[in-house]
Amino acid sequence: MGVRDVLKRIVGGVALAAVSIIAEAKTTVTSQPFGKMPDGTPVEIYSLSDGAFEARIATYGGVVVSLKTPDRSGKTVDVVLGFDDLDGYVANFNGSADAYFGAVIGRYANRIAHGSFTLDGHKYSLPLNNGANTLHGGPHGFNNVVWKAKPVANGVELSYLSKDGEAGYPGNLTATVRYTLVKGDLRIEYSATADKNTIVNLTNHSYFNLAGQGDILNHQLTLYASRFTPVDAGLIPTGELKAVESTAFDFRKATAVGSRINADDAQLHLGRGYDHNWVLDSGSGKLVEAAELYDPSSGRLLKVLTDQPGIQFYSGNFLDGSIKGKGGKPDGLHAALCLETQHFPDSPNHPDFPSAELKPGQRYHTVTVYSFSTR
Ligand code: GAL
């Protein structure tokens, strides 16, 4: 066989491989413009549709803009809070009432006390954006940047280079977030590498309301966690891992979110409701079920699987109707809730907590699945 024939065969093989990847993908992935940032940077929105379910992801903040899922009779609604257009997100994410609707959170999800931590003997100071503390990466976190995007089988892969010193964190950090949607499973795969010792804790900040309207007080929640991390007045963990047994924090059996939310409990007062990190019993680093959320009215069921050590259950306590969300509708108290898989808040200042450090040569890699079905 001549060189030409050999080449033809190889090229044919590559083409065949490409065809078979696309043939395996069950989900259609399309993209369209979603507007422009104030500086003119174009933003795209990707639609992932597997028939019954559809997720739309923006390259600004990696935001899950909408998530349409059927109820037990097949009727589809959008089960996440957000805005109708890019301007809504940009205004909110740069304003004082930043709700982080649907966004990727980084470099460090949740709070870092006084925006300060020490690594290799060097003290780092981050800009404060939550009283005396830094929240969700600071004012220019990963929710507030435009990511590069490429379509992949069943989804989209976003990538972002956070430069050494950006938002106060050490090292160039290359982060990728891959969203795929298959048969109602929205899978989020986070990866990162760095060229200096740094810290990383990525999550997604979707606000779920499985009824698509009203509040989430009748949603039944299960958290596979026997302990949680109590907080101080700034919502910084005290360091204690407290047993949930005999407290309003025991969700080991499915319990309505609203059944104890107004209990006379010091931790509930501090959080204005639930706004705490639960210590997942699995703690194995393996992808297992961490939480289950069920809406009896619609039959929608959301299972959250993760390999992370913690989950923040936030019951939408800061929503007070001042944010006008989709369709201009005000998002009132407890209009939705968040289940943010994560390292424990303020881990860099708690040597006893699982470490959120990332060293050069290591690869941060974690998976969370939001799995939708009905019952
Ligand atoms: C949550 C956080 C809350 C609140 C919210 C955004 O993740 O735990 O305290 O800051 O984000 O409003």
Short mmCIF file of C-alpha atoms and ligand atoms in Angstrom, two decimals:
data_model
loop_
_atom_site.label_atom_id
_atom_site.label_comp_id
_atom_site.label_asym_id
_atom_site.label_seq_id
_atom_site.Cartn_x
_atom_site.Cartn_y
_atom_site.Cartn_z
CA MET A 1 0.00 0.00 0.00
CA GLY A 2 1.32 3.44 -0.95
CA VAL A 3 1.82 6.30 1.51
CA ARG A 4 -1.28 7.97 0.03
CA ASP A 5 -3.50 4.98 0.76
CA VAL A 6 -2.18 4.72 4.31
CA LEU A 7 -2.91 8.44 4.84
CA LYS A 8 -6.41 8.03 3.37
CA ARG A 9 -7.14 5.21 5.81
CA ILE A 10 -5.91 7.23 8.83
CA VAL A 11 -7.90 10.31 7.80
CA GLY A 12 -10.97 8.10 7.23
CA GLY A 13 -10.50 6.59 10.70
CA VAL A 14 -10.34 10.04 12.34
CA ALA A 15 -13.47 11.13 10.49
CA LEU A 16 -15.25 7.95 11.60
CA ALA A 17 -14.21 8.54 15.23
CA ALA A 18 -15.66 12.06 15.09
CA VAL A 19 -18.90 10.77 13.59
CA SER A 20 -19.24 8.11 16.29
CA ILE A 21 -18.77 10.66 19.15
CA ILE A 22 -21.59 12.75 17.71
CA ALA A 23 -23.75 9.66 17.10
CA GLU A 24 -23.32 8.62 20.78
CA ALA A 25 -24.40 12.06 22.01
CA LYS A 26 -28.11 11.98 22.74
CA THR A 27 -28.41 15.65 23.59
CA THR A 28 -28.59 18.47 21.08
CA VAL A 29 -26.27 21.35 21.86
CA THR A 30 -26.78 24.70 20.18
CA SER A 31 -25.52 28.19 20.91
CA GLN A 32 -26.62 31.73 20.18
CA PRO A 33 -25.66 35.27 21.21
CA PHE A 34 -26.88 36.32 24.68
CA GLY A 35 -25.81 39.95 24.43
CA LYS A 36 -22.69 41.96 25.19
CA MET A 37 -20.88 42.91 28.38
CA PRO A 38 -20.60 46.64 29.19
CA ASP A 39 -17.09 46.56 27.62
CA GLY A 40 -18.46 44.97 24.42
CA THR A 41 -17.32 41.38 25.08
CA PRO A 42 -19.87 39.07 23.42
CA VAL A 43 -21.63 36.48 25.58
CA GLU A 44 -23.13 33.24 24.23
CA ILE A 45 -25.87 31.06 25.60
CA TYR A 46 -25.74 27.29 25.07
CA SER A 47 -28.91 25.19 25.01
CA LEU A 48 -28.60 21.55 26.00
CA SER A 49 -31.73 19.60 25.17
CA ASP A 50 -32.26 15.89 25.70
CA GLY A 51 -35.93 15.86 24.75
CA ALA A 52 -37.82 16.14 28.02
CA PHE A 53 -35.21 18.31 29.77
CA GLU A 54 -33.47 21.49 28.69
CA ALA A 55 -30.67 23.50 30.33
CA ARG A 56 -29.40 26.86 29.10
CA ILE A 57 -25.91 27.93 30.12
CA ALA A 58 -24.40 31.39 29.61
CA THR A 59 -20.69 32.00 29.07
CA TYR A 60 -20.99 34.93 31.53
CA GLY A 61 -20.41 33.38 34.95
CA GLY A 62 -21.16 29.90 33.59
CA VAL A 63 -24.71 30.69 34.70
CA VAL A 64 -27.44 28.05 34.46
CA VAL A 65 -30.00 30.52 33.08
CA SER A 66 -32.89 28.07 32.87
CA LEU A 67 -33.55 24.43 33.61
CA LYS A 68 -36.78 23.01 32.26
CA THR A 69 -37.98 19.76 33.76
CA PRO A 70 -41.29 17.87 33.50
CA ASP A 71 -43.60 17.19 36.45
CA ARG A 72 -45.29 13.84 37.07
CA SER A 73 -47.87 14.57 34.37
CA GLY A 74 -45.24 15.69 31.86
CA LYS A 75 -45.82 19.43 32.25
CA THR A 76 -42.54 21.32 31.97
CA VAL A 77 -41.49 24.39 33.96
CA ASP A 78 -38.26 26.25 34.62
CA VAL A 79 -37.04 25.24 38.10
CA VAL A 80 -34.28 27.83 38.65
CA LEU A 81 -34.33 31.53 39.50
CA GLY A 82 -32.60 34.04 37.26
CA PHE A 83 -33.16 36.84 34.80
CA ASP A 84 -34.53 37.05 31.27
CA ASP A 85 -31.44 38.65 29.80
CA LEU A 86 -27.72 39.22 30.26
CA ASP A 87 -28.17 42.77 31.55
CA GLY A 88 -30.19 41.44 34.50
CA TYR A 89 -27.29 39.18 35.55
CA VAL A 90 -24.58 41.81 35.00
CA ALA A 91 -26.50 44.41 37.03
CA ASN A 92 -27.22 42.00 39.89
CA PHE A 93 -23.72 40.46 40.03
CA ASN A 94 -22.19 43.94 40.22
CA GLY A 95 -24.70 45.35 42.69
CA SER A 96 -25.04 45.27 46.46
CA ALA A 97 -27.74 42.55 46.38
CA ASP A 98 -25.62 40.02 44.45
CA ALA A 99 -27.62 36.78 44.53
CA TYR A 100 -25.20 34.73 42.36
CA PHE A 101 -28.22 33.22 40.54
CA GLY A 102 -27.17 30.00 38.80
CA ALA A 103 -23.49 30.95 38.57
CA VAL A 104 -20.21 29.10 38.86
CA ILE A 105 -18.56 30.28 42.07
CA GLY A 106 -14.79 30.58 42.48
CA ARG A 107 -11.96 30.70 43.22
CA TYR A 108 -13.25 30.08 46.70
CA ALA A 109 -16.97 29.38 47.15
CA ASN A 110 -18.51 30.55 50.42
CA ARG A 111 -16.81 32.71 53.05
CA ILE A 112 -13.21 33.39 54.01
CA ALA A 113 -13.00 35.17 57.37
CA HIS A 114 -11.66 38.72 57.09
CA GLY A 115 -10.68 37.88 53.49
CA SER A 116 -7.43 36.60 54.84
CA PHE A 117 -5.51 33.32 54.82
CA THR A 118 -1.92 32.16 55.08
CA LEU A 119 -0.26 29.79 52.66
CA ASP A 120 3.42 28.75 52.82
CA GLY A 121 3.99 31.45 55.45
CA HIS A 122 2.66 34.21 53.20
CA LYS A 123 -0.47 36.11 54.22
CA TYR A 124 -2.95 36.83 51.42
CA SER A 125 -5.63 39.53 51.64
CA LEU A 126 -8.70 39.32 49.46
CA PRO A 127 -11.12 42.19 48.78
CA LEU A 128 -14.03 42.08 51.25
CA ASN A 129 -17.57 41.96 49.87
CA ASN A 130 -19.64 40.55 52.75
CA GLY A 131 -19.25 42.67 55.86
CA ALA A 132 -15.84 41.84 57.30
CA ASN A 133 -15.47 38.77 55.07
CA THR A 134 -14.95 37.65 51.49
CA LEU A 135 -17.85 35.75 49.93
CA HIS A 136 -17.90 33.59 46.78
CA GLY A 137 -14.52 34.64 45.43
CA GLY A 138 -14.98 38.36 46.11
CA PRO A 139 -16.47 41.12 43.96
CA HIS A 140 -14.79 39.80 40.80
CA GLY A 141 -15.32 36.12 41.27
CA PHE A 142 -15.84 33.47 38.62
CA ASN A 143 -19.54 34.42 38.40
CA ASN A 144 -18.52 37.82 37.13
CA VAL A 145 -16.24 36.91 34.20
CA VAL A 146 -16.84 35.68 30.66
CA TRP A 147 -15.70 32.09 30.10
CA LYS A 148 -14.45 30.56 26.84
CA ALA A 149 -16.77 27.85 25.59
CA LYS A 150 -16.66 24.86 23.29
CA PRO A 151 -19.40 22.34 22.59
CA VAL A 152 -18.69 18.76 23.76
CA ALA A 153 -20.75 15.57 23.53
CA ASN A 154 -24.05 16.25 25.38
CA GLY A 155 -22.93 19.64 26.64
CA VAL A 156 -20.54 22.52 26.81
CA GLU A 157 -17.10 22.99 28.32
CA LEU A 158 -16.23 26.38 29.77
CA SER A 159 -12.70 27.48 30.59
CA TYR A 160 -11.19 30.46 32.34
CA LEU A 161 -7.64 31.52 33.18
CA SER A 162 -7.57 33.35 36.49
CA LYS A 163 -4.25 35.18 36.55
CA ASP A 164 -1.73 35.19 39.39
CA GLY A 165 -2.96 37.78 41.90
CA GLU A 166 -6.40 38.15 40.30
CA ALA A 167 -9.03 38.82 43.00
CA GLY A 168 -6.15 38.45 45.49
CA TYR A 169 -5.44 34.72 45.00
CA PRO A 170 -1.94 33.34 44.32
CA GLY A 171 -0.96 31.55 41.10
CA ASN A 172 -2.28 31.32 37.58
CA LEU A 173 -5.27 29.01 37.82
CA THR A 174 -6.71 27.34 34.73
CA ALA A 175 -10.26 26.25 35.47
CA THR A 176 -12.67 24.24 33.34
CA VAL A 177 -16.32 23.54 34.03
CA ARG A 178 -18.02 20.96 31.87
CA TYR A 179 -21.81 20.87 31.88
CA THR A 180 -23.58 17.89 30.30
CA LEU A 181 -27.25 16.97 30.29
CA VAL A 182 -28.32 13.37 29.75
CA LYS A 183 -31.74 11.97 30.68
CA GLY A 184 -32.42 14.62 33.30
CA ASP A 185 -28.92 14.47 34.82
CA LEU A 186 -27.20 17.84 34.76
CA ARG A 187 -23.60 16.82 35.44
CA ILE A 188 -21.05 19.48 36.37
CA GLU A 189 -17.40 18.50 36.22
CA TYR A 190 -14.95 21.05 37.63
CA SER A 191 -11.19 20.88 37.00
CA ALA A 192 -8.31 23.20 37.76
CA THR A 193 -4.53 23.35 37.75
CA ALA A 194 -2.24 26.05 39.11
CA ASP A 195 1.40 27.09 38.77
CA LYS A 196 1.75 28.14 42.47
CA ASN A 197 0.32 26.80 45.70
CA THR A 198 -3.19 28.20 45.91
CA ILE A 199 -6.68 27.44 47.19
CA VAL A 200 -9.68 26.41 45.15
CA ASN A 201 -13.31 25.58 45.92
CA LEU A 202 -15.73 25.68 43.00
CA THR A 203 -19.48 25.24 43.10
CA ASN A 204 -22.70 26.15 41.34
CA HIS A 205 -25.17 28.58 42.87
CA SER A 206 -28.48 27.55 41.27
CA TYR A 207 -31.63 28.45 43.20
CA PHE A 208 -34.14 25.62 42.86
CA ASN A 209 -37.90 25.78 43.17
CA LEU A 210 -39.25 22.46 41.93
CA ALA A 211 -42.78 23.87 41.62
CA GLY A 212 -41.51 26.74 39.46
CA GLN A 213 -43.49 29.23 41.58
CA GLY A 214 -44.42 30.09 45.17
CA ASP A 215 -41.96 29.26 47.94
CA ILE A 216 -39.97 26.16 48.87
CA LEU A 217 -41.27 25.72 52.45
CA ASN A 218 -43.25 22.59 51.48
CA HIS A 219 -40.36 21.04 49.58
CA GLN A 220 -39.10 17.96 51.42
CA LEU A 221 -35.37 17.86 51.92
CA THR A 222 -33.07 15.00 52.82
CA LEU A 223 -29.41 15.65 53.65
CA TYR A 224 -27.17 12.64 54.16
CA ALA A 225 -25.25 14.33 56.93
CA SER A 226 -25.07 13.68 60.68
CA ARG A 227 -23.17 16.89 61.46
CA PHE A 228 -23.06 20.51 60.35
CA THR A 229 -20.67 23.42 60.89
CA PRO A 230 -22.25 26.01 63.25
CA VAL A 231 -21.42 29.64 62.46
CA ASP A 232 -20.79 32.96 64.17
CA ALA A 233 -22.66 36.21 63.46
CA GLY A 234 -20.68 36.69 60.22
CA LEU A 235 -21.69 33.16 59.10
CA ILE A 236 -18.09 31.95 59.53
CA PRO A 237 -17.80 28.40 60.94
CA THR A 238 -16.79 28.31 64.59
CA GLY A 239 -14.77 25.15 63.87
CA GLU A 240 -17.16 22.82 65.67
CA LEU A 241 -18.68 19.86 63.83
CA LYS A 242 -22.01 19.63 65.63
CA ALA A 243 -24.32 16.61 65.61
CA VAL A 244 -27.68 17.33 63.91
CA GLU A 245 -29.40 14.82 66.22
CA SER A 246 -32.35 16.44 68.07
CA THR A 247 -31.91 19.78 66.30
CA ALA A 248 -33.74 21.64 63.52
CA PHE A 249 -30.72 20.72 61.36
CA ASP A 250 -31.56 17.02 61.22
CA PHE A 251 -32.61 16.29 57.62
CA ARG A 252 -31.46 12.67 57.64
CA LYS A 253 -35.10 11.77 56.94
CA ALA A 254 -37.09 13.76 54.38
CA THR A 255 -38.50 16.82 56.17
CA ALA A 256 -40.40 19.86 54.90
CA VAL A 257 -38.00 22.81 54.72
CA GLY A 258 -40.53 25.05 56.50
CA SER A 259 -41.43 22.71 59.34
CA ARG A 260 -38.71 23.98 61.72
CA ILE A 261 -37.32 27.04 59.91
CA ASN A 262 -38.83 29.44 62.50
CA ALA A 263 -37.77 27.36 65.52
CA ASP A 264 -36.17 29.26 68.38
CA ASP A 265 -32.66 28.08 67.57
CA ALA A 266 -29.57 30.29 67.88
CA GLN A 267 -28.08 28.96 64.62
CA LEU A 268 -31.33 29.56 62.71
CA HIS A 269 -31.43 33.10 64.07
CA LEU A 270 -27.86 33.75 62.92
CA GLY A 271 -28.63 32.43 59.42
CA ARG A 272 -32.12 34.03 59.24
CA GLY A 273 -33.10 30.48 58.39
CA TYR A 274 -30.90 27.74 56.94
CA ASP A 275 -27.59 29.03 55.61
CA HIS A 276 -25.13 26.40 56.79
CA ASN A 277 -22.67 23.78 55.65
CA TRP A 278 -23.55 20.16 56.33
CA VAL A 279 -20.73 17.64 56.77
CA LEU A 280 -21.58 14.84 54.36
CA ASP A 281 -21.46 11.37 55.90
CA SER A 282 -19.92 9.85 52.77
CA GLY A 283 -16.78 12.00 52.93
CA SER A 284 -15.26 9.36 50.69
CA GLY A 285 -14.26 11.40 47.67
CA LYS A 286 -16.59 9.12 45.68
CA LEU A 287 -19.57 10.41 43.74
CA VAL A 288 -22.55 9.52 45.96
CA GLU A 289 -25.94 10.95 46.83
CA ALA A 290 -25.67 13.89 49.23
CA ALA A 291 -29.17 15.34 49.16
CA GLU A 292 -32.68 14.82 47.87
CA LEU A 293 -35.30 17.50 47.30
CA TYR A 294 -38.91 16.58 46.56
CA ASP A 295 -41.89 18.76 45.73
CA PRO A 296 -45.06 16.82 46.61
CA SER A 297 -47.27 19.14 44.53
CA SER A 298 -45.54 18.55 41.19
CA GLY A 299 -43.83 15.23 41.94
CA ARG A 300 -40.48 16.66 40.83
CA LEU A 301 -37.53 15.04 42.54
CA LEU A 302 -33.97 16.35 42.55
CA LYS A 303 -31.12 14.14 43.73
CA VAL A 304 -27.78 15.81 44.31
CA LEU A 305 -24.71 13.61 43.95
CA THR A 306 -21.23 14.82 44.77
CA ASP A 307 -17.73 13.75 45.73
CA GLN A 308 -17.26 16.87 47.90
CA PRO A 309 -17.05 16.85 51.73
CA GLY A 310 -19.78 19.46 52.33
CA ILE A 311 -23.02 20.96 51.09
CA GLN A 312 -24.37 24.45 51.81
CA PHE A 313 -28.12 24.46 52.20
CA TYR A 314 -29.27 28.06 51.82
CA SER A 315 -33.04 28.61 52.12
CA GLY A 316 -33.17 31.90 50.19
CA ASN A 317 -33.25 34.00 53.37
CA PHE A 318 -31.95 37.19 51.76
CA LEU A 319 -34.59 37.16 49.03
CA ASP A 320 -37.02 39.91 50.00
CA GLY A 321 -38.81 40.74 46.76
CA SER A 322 -36.41 43.53 45.84
CA ILE A 323 -34.87 41.50 43.02
CA LYS A 324 -37.14 41.32 39.99
CA GLY A 325 -36.37 38.02 38.32
CA LYS A 326 -37.70 36.29 35.21
CA GLY A 327 -40.74 38.00 33.73
CA GLY A 328 -40.12 40.93 36.11
CA LYS A 329 -41.55 38.90 39.01
CA PRO A 330 -40.18 39.74 42.47
CA ASP A 331 -38.26 36.88 44.12
CA GLY A 332 -39.69 36.81 47.64
CA LEU A 333 -38.45 35.23 50.86
CA HIS A 334 -37.75 31.49 50.39
CA ALA A 335 -38.72 31.65 46.69
CA ALA A 336 -36.02 29.03 46.08
CA LEU A 337 -33.17 27.23 47.79
CA CYS A 338 -29.55 26.42 46.99
CA LEU A 339 -27.68 23.16 47.50
CA GLU A 340 -24.06 24.12 46.96
CA THR A 341 -21.61 21.23 47.01
CA GLN A 342 -18.31 22.41 48.40
CA HIS A 343 -15.33 22.35 50.70
CA PHE A 344 -16.28 23.68 54.14
CA PRO A 345 -16.49 27.49 54.36
CA ASP A 346 -13.32 29.21 55.53
CA SER A 347 -11.31 25.97 55.25
CA PRO A 348 -8.02 27.84 54.63
CA ASN A 349 -8.29 29.12 58.23
CA HIS A 350 -9.28 25.75 59.73
CA PRO A 351 -6.42 23.26 59.54
CA ASP A 352 -8.83 20.55 60.87
CA PHE A 353 -11.18 20.91 57.89
CA PRO A 354 -10.48 19.01 54.65
CA SER A 355 -7.84 20.99 52.77
CA ALA A 356 -8.77 23.19 49.81
CA GLU A 357 -5.14 23.65 48.75
CA LEU A 358 -4.02 22.99 45.20
CA LYS A 359 -0.35 22.56 44.41
CA PRO A 360 1.44 22.74 41.04
CA GLY A 361 1.40 19.29 39.43
CA GLN A 362 -1.89 18.36 41.12
CA ARG A 363 -5.27 18.46 39.41
CA TYR A 364 -8.38 19.66 41.19
CA HIS A 365 -11.21 17.52 39.84
CA THR A 366 -14.69 17.21 41.27
CA VAL A 367 -18.12 16.18 40.03
CA THR A 368 -21.63 17.15 41.08
CA VAL A 369 -24.78 15.81 39.44
CA TYR A 370 -28.21 17.42 39.75
CA SER A 371 -30.42 14.50 38.77
CA PHE A 372 -34.08 15.25 37.97
CA SER A 373 -36.95 12.78 37.88
CA THR A 374 -40.50 12.49 39.22
CA ARG A 375 -42.23 10.42 41.83
C1 GAL B 1 -25.17 31.83 49.76
C2 GAL B 1 -24.67 32.26 51.10
C3 GAL B 1 -25.67 33.23 51.68
C4 GAL B 1 -25.90 34.40 50.73
C5 GAL B 1 -26.20 33.89 49.34
C6 GAL B 1 -26.26 34.98 48.33
O1 GAL B 1 -24.33 30.90 49.21
O2 GAL B 1 -24.49 31.14 51.95
O3 GAL B 1 -25.26 33.69 52.95
O4 GAL B 1 -24.77 35.21 50.74
O5 GAL B 1 -25.23 32.97 48.93
O6 GAL B 1 -27.23 35.91 48.65
#
